[in-house]
C-alpha angles and dihedrals in degrees: 000000000000123000137206121277129191092226096062137068089190119036109241115252127215091258094064090040091057092047090051093046089053090060087061093048093254123130101208144335091284093056104120098191117122127229139193135206088256090056089049090054091050094054094039096241094164092051091049092050090049087057088052095053094105091053094042092049089060087069104038124080109249093250091050091045089061091052103043106028099052125082092004117197132164093279093051090045090057090047090053090050091049092052095048098046092045087076088067096045094258127126138189111242121197135196134177121243132181114228117181090339094309121111115227133176117237120201132200138171117246132183111236107216105197092193090064094047101049131039116245117261093247092048105093128171090251091061095051122097120211134194117203117195127187111197114198 
């Protein structure tokens, strides 16, 4: 289920993923709730991730550990989450929303189904059948 990643010496397992998701207030990879940087500040996400640095450093390559696990802020916390869940074909999507005249970024987890994004190798244009309809 998990795949290789150039940031890690050990591929993240679901246990560390769930621990990391908990720091964002999410229960598992299928949790479809959204979160913001303000929400992260309210639940002390950055502080919780700083406490996880020894566990997280077991996964990162030493050179990447120096980059991502020092001076952690909300932006770096989201980057860490993105990197860890990528191993399980999930990604963090973001979109901008205006609330009371203030623009904020909203984040959500999303499963990235590669089969839906790319045609299968055997599926060539010659094998496809098309119907073109011109309604007048």
